[in-house]
Amino acid sequence: MTSHNNFNESSQTEPLIFERSSEGKTGVMLPPSGLDRIDATNIFPQDFMRGEIEDIPQVSEVEVVRHFTRLSRLNYSVDGGFYPLGSCTMKYNPKVNEEAAKLSGFTSSHPYQPQELSQGNLQLMYELQEMLGEISGLPYVTLQPAAGAHGEMAGMMMIRACHEARGNARSKVLIPDTAHGTNPATSALCGYHVIPVKSNERGVIDAGEIERLMDEEVAALMLTNPNTLGLFEENILEVANVVHNKGGLIYCDGANMNALMGIARPGDMGVDVLHINLHKTFSTPHGGGGPGSGPVCVTEELAPYLPFPLAEEKEGLYNLNHNRPDSIGKIKSFYGNFGILVRAYAYIKSMGGEGLERVSKTALVNANYIKERLRHHFDIPYDRPCMHECVLSDKKQTPYSVKTLDIAKRLIDYGFHPPTIYFPLVVQGAIMIEPTETEPRRAIDNFCDAMIGIANEARENPEILKMAPQNVNFRRLDEVKAARSPKLRWSKEG
């Protein structure tokens, strides 16, 4: 087995900091203060006093520095290697956008400073609203939501407000089985009963099924396009007509906009509400708990319900408009996650319209290239041209008792972060791969070579997959035990 990524070359065993402890060692030696020592219990109430810290590591400064430096090198990242996590768009982000977000004019501004002293920030927000409106085809935009699921929540709250204004909030939301997993939770939180929609044999929804389910109590169809099979919802115009004719609205999960930019606009497909994940599509380091940003774009009918404030421009001056009587209210403090807005603004400006279109087309080509290179080695449940990600399954490996999890674990031995597995749920043993546009041909070929090597191993030596990973610091975990009895802190007892 050959490692195709550089990641494993830095692999090493690193003990816990507690295991490096030696009695009497310290990291620093402070000079004598010249003051008398005071018993703090004579000053502060006993309830406020912390007890003695047992077993705190006793290590030197250089041991601390080397320990955490080694740990940082064990961390897998987009900067370190190919990260094919499907439906997550883990692409490389140009560092120049990070530099833009660090400009002192942005980092030194305070949200309470007067608007006349915040014109640059407000201009950026206004222009970003305009650009996202143009990209999505939905011209009315809020930048407030903190992430994608937060944007979903804001969007569904607007849909509910719109139906209430029409006289009936309605009670149901249709959600295809190929939508993102947060969609049902968002609908339920907004008080709607979720009606699942089964995709057809081509992996997309069809207008006939929507016509059968649609009635005067359906508030919205909440779909993902491209869907989680990596397929474009080819019947979207006909489906939108069916929903609109019964008074319903179309919510589109825009987390997969990396496949559409400059090629197609959800607003032109009949979509009424769309959230966009700036932290996926528009250049922000992704993962680790954020921060993210999930702007929501809507039609003119839904514009009155957008959260406040909105950035506006009048006679060359920019301001935040809080006077929006029909708004669903304020959903995030101050400007939203402003640093993420700066990164997205810098990314869009630097790429331009043609650049964004090239991003999407390259992402599509890369995903289809992977699918074609792997087609004779892995099952392709929906064998059609895909969008920005492709979905395989473990069907061809099942006769050798090899499962998707084994394939993913073996990829770690080859030096790659595993793709998304067992999602979407409509494919048994799913393996979802999203290469993005930023990966060079060599990296993609190395990944495909690794996958083909694993497929060969599954036939010839399946046990090596079941024992994987073996070439890393930690072997395969007992996932059931890890989930049910997690160890969240160190203790001497182990």
Coordinates of C-alpha atoms in Angstrom, one line a residue:
M1 CA 0.0 0.0 0.0
T2 CA 1.3 3.4 -0.9
S3 CA 0.3 6.6 0.8
H4 CA -0.9 9.1 -2.0
N5 CA -1.2 12.1 0.3
N6 CA 1.5 13.9 2.3
F7 CA -0.6 13.8 5.4
N8 CA 0.5 10.5 6.7
E9 CA 4.2 11.4 6.3
S10 CA 3.9 13.6 9.4
S11 CA 2.0 10.9 11.4
Q12 CA 3.6 10.2 14.8
T13 CA 2.7 9.0 18.2
E14 CA 1.9 11.7 20.6
P15 CA 1.2 10.9 24.3
L16 CA -1.1 13.0 26.4
I17 CA 0.3 16.0 28.1
F18 CA -0.5 14.4 31.4
E19 CA 1.8 11.5 30.4
R20 CA 4.7 13.9 29.9
S21 CA 4.4 15.3 33.4
S22 CA 7.4 15.2 35.7
E23 CA 7.2 16.2 39.4
G24 CA 8.5 19.7 40.0
K25 CA 8.8 20.9 36.4
T26 CA 7.4 24.4 35.6
G27 CA 7.0 26.3 32.4
V28 CA 7.8 29.7 33.9
M29 CA 9.5 31.2 37.0
L30 CA 8.1 34.5 38.1
P31 CA 10.3 36.9 40.0
P32 CA 9.5 37.6 43.7
S33 CA 6.7 40.1 44.0
G34 CA 7.9 41.7 47.2
L35 CA 4.5 41.4 48.7
D36 CA 3.3 39.3 51.6
R37 CA 1.4 36.2 50.8
I38 CA -2.3 36.5 51.6
D39 CA -4.7 33.7 52.2
A40 CA -7.4 34.3 49.6
T41 CA -10.0 32.5 51.7
N42 CA -9.9 35.4 54.1
I43 CA -11.0 37.7 51.3
F44 CA -13.4 35.8 49.1
P45 CA -16.4 33.7 50.1
Q46 CA -15.7 30.0 50.3
D47 CA -18.3 29.3 47.7
F48 CA -16.3 31.3 45.1
M49 CA -13.0 29.4 45.8
R50 CA -11.8 26.8 43.5
G51 CA -10.4 23.6 44.9
E52 CA -6.9 22.3 44.3
I53 CA -6.3 21.1 40.7
E54 CA -5.2 17.5 40.9
D55 CA -2.7 16.0 38.5
I56 CA -2.2 19.2 36.6
P57 CA 0.7 18.5 34.1
Q58 CA 4.1 19.6 35.3
V59 CA 6.1 20.3 32.1
S60 CA 8.6 22.8 30.8
E61 CA 7.8 25.5 28.2
V62 CA 9.5 23.7 25.4
E63 CA 7.6 20.5 26.1
V64 CA 4.3 22.4 26.0
V65 CA 5.2 24.1 22.7
R66 CA 6.4 20.9 21.1
H67 CA 3.4 18.9 22.3
F68 CA 0.8 21.3 20.8
T69 CA 2.8 21.8 17.7
R70 CA 2.8 18.1 17.1
L71 CA -0.9 17.9 17.8
S72 CA -1.5 20.6 15.2
R73 CA 0.4 18.6 12.6
L74 CA -1.9 15.6 13.2
N75 CA -4.9 17.6 12.4
Y76 CA -6.3 17.0 8.8
S77 CA -7.2 20.1 6.9
V78 CA -7.9 21.3 3.4
D79 CA -4.5 23.0 3.5
G80 CA -2.9 19.6 4.2
G81 CA -4.7 17.3 1.8
F82 CA -7.7 16.3 -0.4
Y83 CA -10.9 16.6 1.6
P84 CA -13.7 14.9 -0.4
L85 CA -16.4 15.3 2.1
G86 CA -19.6 15.1 0.0
S87 CA -22.2 17.8 0.5
C88 CA -19.8 19.9 2.6
T89 CA -17.9 21.7 -0.1
M90 CA -14.5 21.5 1.7
K91 CA -12.6 23.6 -0.8
Y92 CA -9.4 25.5 -0.5
N93 CA -9.9 29.2 0.3
P94 CA -7.6 31.8 -1.1
K95 CA -5.5 33.4 1.7
V96 CA -6.0 36.9 0.2
N97 CA -9.6 36.8 1.5
E98 CA -8.3 36.1 5.0
E99 CA -6.1 39.1 4.7
A100 CA -9.0 41.2 3.6
A101 CA -11.0 40.2 6.7
K102 CA -8.0 41.2 8.9
L103 CA -7.8 44.7 7.6
S104 CA -7.8 47.1 10.6
G105 CA -10.6 49.1 9.2
F106 CA -12.8 46.1 9.7
T107 CA -11.4 44.5 12.8
S108 CA -11.2 47.9 14.7
S109 CA -14.8 49.0 13.9
H110 CA -17.3 48.7 16.7
P111 CA -21.0 47.8 16.1
Y112 CA -22.1 50.6 18.4
Q113 CA -20.2 53.3 16.5
P114 CA -22.5 55.7 14.6
Q115 CA -23.5 54.7 11.1
E116 CA -21.8 57.8 9.6
L117 CA -18.6 56.3 10.8
S118 CA -19.4 52.9 9.5
Q119 CA -20.0 53.7 5.8
G120 CA -17.4 51.3 4.5
N121 CA -18.8 48.4 6.4
L122 CA -22.4 49.3 5.4
Q123 CA -21.4 49.7 1.8
L124 CA -19.8 46.2 1.8
M125 CA -23.0 44.7 3.3
Y126 CA -25.2 46.5 0.8
E127 CA -23.1 45.5 -2.2
L128 CA -22.9 41.9 -0.9
Q129 CA -26.7 41.8 -0.7
E130 CA -26.9 43.1 -4.3
M131 CA -24.4 40.5 -5.5
L132 CA -26.1 37.5 -3.8
G133 CA -29.4 38.7 -5.2
E134 CA -27.9 38.7 -8.7
I135 CA -26.3 35.3 -8.3
S136 CA -29.5 33.7 -6.9
G137 CA -32.0 35.5 -9.0
L138 CA -33.8 36.5 -5.8
P139 CA -33.1 40.2 -5.3
Y140 CA -34.1 40.7 -1.7
V141 CA -31.5 39.5 0.8
T142 CA -30.7 39.4 4.5
L143 CA -27.2 38.8 5.8
Q144 CA -28.2 38.2 9.4
P145 CA -28.4 34.4 9.7
A146 CA -25.3 32.9 11.4
A147 CA -25.2 29.6 9.4
G148 CA -27.1 27.5 6.9
A149 CA -29.6 25.9 9.4
H150 CA -30.2 29.4 10.9
G151 CA -30.9 30.6 7.4
E152 CA -33.4 27.8 6.9
M153 CA -35.1 28.8 10.1
A154 CA -35.4 32.4 9.0
G155 CA -36.7 31.4 5.6
M156 CA -39.3 29.1 6.9
M157 CA -40.4 31.8 9.4
M158 CA -40.9 34.1 6.5
I159 CA -42.9 31.5 4.7
R160 CA -45.1 31.1 7.7
A161 CA -45.5 34.9 8.1
C162 CA -46.5 35.2 4.4
H163 CA -49.2 32.5 4.7
E164 CA -50.5 34.1 8.0
A165 CA -50.8 37.4 6.2
R166 CA -52.7 35.7 3.4
G167 CA -55.1 34.4 6.1
N168 CA -54.0 30.8 6.7
A169 CA -50.6 29.7 8.1
R170 CA -51.2 26.2 6.6
S171 CA -50.0 23.0 8.4
K172 CA -47.7 20.9 6.2
V173 CA -44.4 21.1 4.4
L174 CA -43.3 18.6 1.6
I175 CA -39.7 17.5 1.8
P176 CA -38.1 15.1 -0.7
D177 CA -36.0 12.1 0.5
T178 CA -33.0 13.7 -1.2
A179 CA -33.1 16.9 0.7
H180 CA -30.6 17.9 3.4
G181 CA -31.2 16.4 6.8
T182 CA -31.7 19.8 8.6
N183 CA -34.8 20.6 6.5
P184 CA -37.4 18.4 8.4
A185 CA -36.1 19.8 11.8
T186 CA -36.5 23.4 10.6
S187 CA -40.0 22.8 9.3
A188 CA -41.0 21.1 12.6
L189 CA -39.6 24.0 14.6
C190 CA -41.8 26.4 12.6
G191 CA -44.8 24.3 13.5
Y192 CA -45.2 22.3 10.3
H193 CA -46.0 18.7 9.9
V194 CA -43.4 17.1 7.5
I195 CA -44.7 15.1 4.5
P196 CA -41.9 13.0 2.9
V197 CA -41.7 12.9 -0.9
K198 CA -40.2 9.9 -2.5
S199 CA -37.8 10.5 -5.4
N200 CA -38.3 8.6 -8.7
E201 CA -36.2 6.1 -10.4
R202 CA -34.0 8.9 -11.8
G203 CA -33.2 10.2 -8.3
V204 CA -35.3 13.4 -8.6
I205 CA -38.8 14.4 -7.7
D206 CA -41.5 14.5 -10.4
A207 CA -44.5 16.8 -10.8
G208 CA -47.0 14.0 -10.7
E209 CA -46.0 13.0 -7.2
I210 CA -46.1 16.6 -6.0
E211 CA -49.5 17.0 -7.6
R212 CA -50.7 14.0 -5.6
L213 CA -49.5 15.4 -2.3
M214 CA -50.3 19.0 -2.9
D215 CA -53.3 20.6 -1.2
E216 CA -54.5 23.8 0.4
E217 CA -52.7 22.9 3.7
V218 CA -49.2 22.6 2.2
A219 CA -47.2 25.8 3.0
A220 CA -44.1 24.9 1.0
L221 CA -42.0 22.4 -0.8
M222 CA -38.6 22.4 0.8
L223 CA -36.1 20.9 -1.6
T224 CA -32.3 20.8 -2.2
N225 CA -31.1 21.5 -5.7
P226 CA -28.8 19.9 -6.8
N227 CA -30.1 17.3 -4.4
T228 CA -28.0 15.1 -2.1
L229 CA -27.5 12.5 -4.9
G230 CA -25.6 15.2 -6.7
L231 CA -28.4 15.4 -9.3
F232 CA -30.1 18.4 -10.7
E233 CA -33.9 18.5 -10.1
E234 CA -34.7 18.5 -13.8
N235 CA -38.5 18.9 -13.2
I236 CA -38.1 21.9 -11.1
L237 CA -40.1 24.3 -13.4
E238 CA -43.1 21.9 -13.6
V239 CA -42.9 21.2 -9.9
A240 CA -42.9 24.9 -9.0
N241 CA -46.0 25.5 -11.1
V242 CA -47.8 22.7 -9.3
V243 CA -46.9 24.1 -5.9
H244 CA -47.6 27.7 -6.8
N245 CA -51.0 26.8 -8.4
K246 CA -52.1 25.5 -5.0
G247 CA -50.8 28.6 -3.2
G248 CA -47.7 27.0 -1.8
L249 CA -44.1 28.3 -1.9
I250 CA -40.8 26.8 -2.9
Y251 CA -38.0 26.8 -0.4
C252 CA -34.6 25.8 -1.8
D253 CA -31.7 24.7 0.3
G254 CA -28.8 26.5 -1.4
A255 CA -26.0 24.7 0.4
N256 CA -25.1 23.2 -3.0
M257 CA -24.7 26.5 -4.8
N258 CA -21.1 25.6 -5.7
A259 CA -22.7 23.7 -8.6
L260 CA -24.8 26.5 -9.9
M261 CA -23.0 29.8 -9.7
G262 CA -23.1 31.6 -13.1
I263 CA -24.9 28.7 -14.7
A264 CA -28.4 28.7 -13.3
R265 CA -30.3 30.9 -10.8
P266 CA -32.8 29.4 -8.4
G267 CA -35.0 32.5 -8.7
D268 CA -35.4 31.7 -12.4
M269 CA -36.6 28.2 -11.5
G270 CA -39.6 29.3 -9.5
V271 CA -37.9 29.3 -6.1
D272 CA -39.3 31.8 -3.6
V273 CA -36.8 31.4 -0.7
L274 CA -33.1 30.3 -0.8
H275 CA -30.4 30.3 1.8
I276 CA -26.8 30.4 0.8
N277 CA -23.9 29.0 2.9
L278 CA -21.2 31.6 2.5
H279 CA -18.9 29.4 4.6
K280 CA -19.1 26.7 1.9
T281 CA -19.4 28.4 -1.4
F282 CA -17.8 31.7 -0.9
S283 CA -14.4 31.3 0.7
T284 CA -14.4 30.8 4.5
P285 CA -12.5 28.1 6.3
H286 CA -15.1 25.4 6.8
G287 CA -15.6 23.2 9.9
G288 CA -14.6 23.3 13.5
G289 CA -17.9 24.8 14.6
G290 CA -17.8 28.0 12.6
P291 CA -18.4 30.9 12.5
G292 CA -20.5 30.6 9.3
S293 CA -23.0 32.8 7.5
G294 CA -26.3 31.8 5.9
P295 CA -27.8 34.8 4.0
V296 CA -31.4 34.3 2.8
C297 CA -32.6 35.5 -0.6
V298 CA -36.3 35.9 -1.4
T299 CA -38.9 37.2 -3.9
E300 CA -40.5 40.6 -3.7
E301 CA -43.6 39.1 -2.1
L302 CA -41.6 37.8 0.8
A303 CA -39.3 40.8 1.1
P304 CA -41.4 42.6 3.8
Y305 CA -40.8 39.6 6.2
L306 CA -37.0 39.7 6.0
P307 CA -35.3 40.0 9.4
F308 CA -34.1 43.5 10.3
P309 CA -31.9 45.4 9.9
L310 CA -31.2 45.5 6.1
A311 CA -28.4 47.6 4.6
E312 CA -29.7 50.3 2.4
E313 CA -28.3 53.1 0.2
K314 CA -29.8 56.5 -0.4
E315 CA -28.1 59.3 -2.2
G316 CA -24.7 57.7 -1.8
L317 CA -25.0 57.1 2.0
Y318 CA -25.5 53.7 3.6
N319 CA -27.6 52.9 6.6
L320 CA -29.2 50.0 8.5
N321 CA -33.0 50.0 8.3
H322 CA -34.7 48.8 11.4
N323 CA -38.1 50.1 10.5
R324 CA -39.7 47.1 9.0
P325 CA -43.1 46.5 10.6
D326 CA -43.9 43.1 8.9
S327 CA -40.4 41.7 9.6
I328 CA -40.1 38.3 11.4
G329 CA -37.8 40.4 13.8
K330 CA -34.1 40.4 14.6
I331 CA -32.5 37.0 14.6
K332 CA -28.8 37.9 15.2
S333 CA -26.9 40.5 17.1
F334 CA -25.4 43.5 15.3
Y335 CA -24.3 42.9 11.7
G336 CA -24.4 39.1 11.7
N337 CA -21.0 37.3 11.4
F338 CA -19.4 40.3 9.7
G339 CA -15.9 38.8 9.2
I340 CA -17.5 36.0 7.0
L341 CA -19.3 38.7 5.0
V342 CA -16.0 40.3 4.2
R343 CA -14.4 37.1 3.0
A344 CA -17.4 36.4 0.7
Y345 CA -17.3 39.9 -0.6
A346 CA -13.6 39.7 -1.4
Y347 CA -14.1 36.3 -3.0
I348 CA -16.9 37.4 -5.3
K349 CA -15.1 40.6 -6.3
S350 CA -11.9 38.8 -7.0
M351 CA -13.6 36.0 -9.1
G352 CA -16.1 38.1 -11.0
G353 CA -19.0 36.6 -12.9
E354 CA -16.9 34.6 -15.3
G355 CA -14.7 33.3 -12.5
L356 CA -17.7 32.1 -10.5
E357 CA -19.1 30.3 -13.5
R358 CA -15.7 28.7 -14.1
V359 CA -15.7 27.5 -10.4
S360 CA -19.0 25.7 -10.9
K361 CA -18.1 24.2 -14.2
T362 CA -14.8 22.9 -12.9
A363 CA -16.4 21.4 -9.8
L364 CA -18.9 19.6 -12.1
V365 CA -16.1 18.3 -14.4
N366 CA -14.0 17.1 -11.4
A367 CA -17.0 15.2 -9.9
N368 CA -17.9 13.5 -13.2
Y369 CA -14.2 12.6 -13.8
I370 CA -14.1 10.8 -10.5
K371 CA -17.4 9.0 -11.3
E372 CA -16.1 7.8 -14.6
R373 CA -12.7 6.7 -13.3
L374 CA -14.4 4.6 -10.6
R375 CA -17.4 3.3 -12.5
H376 CA -15.9 -0.2 -13.1
H377 CA -14.9 -0.6 -9.5
F378 CA -17.8 0.7 -7.5
D379 CA -21.6 0.7 -7.9
I380 CA -23.2 3.9 -9.2
P381 CA -26.8 3.8 -8.0
Y382 CA -28.0 6.6 -10.3
D383 CA -25.8 6.3 -13.4
R384 CA -26.3 9.8 -14.9
P385 CA -24.1 12.8 -15.3
C386 CA -23.8 14.3 -11.8
M387 CA -23.3 17.9 -10.6
H388 CA -20.6 18.9 -8.1
E389 CA -20.6 15.5 -6.2
C390 CA -21.1 11.9 -7.1
V391 CA -22.6 9.1 -5.1
L392 CA -21.3 5.5 -5.1
S393 CA -22.3 2.5 -3.0
D394 CA -20.6 -0.6 -1.6
K395 CA -22.8 -3.0 -3.6
K396 CA -19.8 -4.4 -5.6
Q397 CA -17.9 -5.0 -2.4
T398 CA -20.7 -6.6 -0.5
P399 CA -20.0 -10.2 -1.8
Y400 CA -16.6 -9.9 0.0
S401 CA -18.3 -8.8 3.2
V402 CA -16.7 -5.3 2.8
K403 CA -18.8 -2.4 3.8
T404 CA -18.7 1.4 3.1
L405 CA -17.3 2.0 6.6
D406 CA -14.3 -0.4 5.8
I407 CA -13.6 1.5 2.6
A408 CA -13.7 4.8 4.4
K409 CA -11.3 3.6 7.1
R410 CA -8.9 2.2 4.5
L411 CA -8.8 5.5 2.8
I412 CA -7.2 6.9 5.9
D413 CA -4.4 4.5 5.5
Y414 CA -3.9 5.9 2.0
G415 CA -3.6 9.4 3.5
F416 CA -7.0 10.7 2.5
H417 CA -9.8 12.1 4.6
P418 CA -12.8 9.8 4.0
P419 CA -15.8 11.0 2.0
T420 CA -19.2 11.3 3.4
I421 CA -20.7 7.9 4.1
Y422 CA -24.1 6.4 4.6
F423 CA -25.7 9.6 3.2
P424 CA -28.0 10.2 1.4
L425 CA -30.2 7.7 3.1
V426 CA -31.9 6.7 -0.1
V427 CA -28.7 4.8 -1.2
Q428 CA -27.8 1.8 0.9
G429 CA -24.1 1.9 1.7
A430 CA -23.7 5.4 0.2
I431 CA -20.3 7.0 -0.5
M432 CA -20.6 10.6 -1.4
I433 CA -17.6 12.3 -2.9
E434 CA -17.3 16.1 -3.6
P435 CA -13.9 17.1 -5.0
T436 CA -14.7 20.8 -5.5
E437 CA -13.0 23.0 -8.1
T438 CA -9.8 23.6 -6.2
E439 CA -8.3 20.2 -6.5
P440 CA -5.6 19.6 -9.2
R441 CA -5.8 16.7 -11.6
R442 CA -2.9 14.9 -9.8
A443 CA -4.7 15.0 -6.4
I444 CA -7.9 13.7 -8.0
D445 CA -6.0 10.9 -9.8
N446 CA -4.2 9.9 -6.6
F447 CA -7.5 9.7 -4.8
C448 CA -9.0 7.6 -7.6
D449 CA -5.9 5.3 -7.6
A450 CA -6.4 4.8 -3.9
M451 CA -10.1 3.9 -4.3
I452 CA -9.3 1.5 -7.1
G453 CA -6.6 -0.1 -4.9
I454 CA -9.1 -0.5 -2.1
A455 CA -11.6 -2.1 -4.5
N456 CA -8.9 -4.6 -5.5
E457 CA -8.0 -5.3 -1.9
A458 CA -11.7 -5.9 -1.2
R459 CA -11.6 -8.8 -3.6
E460 CA -8.1 -10.2 -2.8
N461 CA -7.6 -9.4 0.9
P462 CA -10.8 -8.1 2.5
E463 CA -9.4 -8.5 6.0
I464 CA -7.0 -5.7 5.5
L465 CA -10.0 -3.4 5.0
K466 CA -11.7 -4.6 8.1
M467 CA -8.6 -4.0 10.2
A468 CA -8.1 -0.4 8.8
P469 CA -6.9 2.1 9.6
Q470 CA -3.5 0.7 10.7
N471 CA -1.2 3.4 9.4
V472 CA -2.3 6.2 11.9
N473 CA -2.0 7.0 15.6
F474 CA -5.4 5.6 16.5
R475 CA -7.0 2.4 15.3
R476 CA -10.7 1.9 14.5
L477 CA -12.9 3.0 17.5
D478 CA -15.7 1.0 19.0
E479 CA -18.2 3.5 17.5
V480 CA -21.1 2.2 19.6
K481 CA -19.2 2.5 22.9
A482 CA -17.8 5.9 21.8
A483 CA -21.3 7.2 21.2
R484 CA -22.9 5.8 24.3
S485 CA -20.0 6.1 26.8
P486 CA -17.8 9.0 25.6
K487 CA -14.7 10.0 27.5
L488 CA -14.7 13.7 27.5
R489 CA -11.9 14.4 30.0
W490 CA -8.8 12.7 31.1
S491 CA -8.7 11.0 34.5
K492 CA -5.9 9.1 36.1
E493 CA -8.0 5.9 36.2
G494 CA -8.1 5.9 32.4

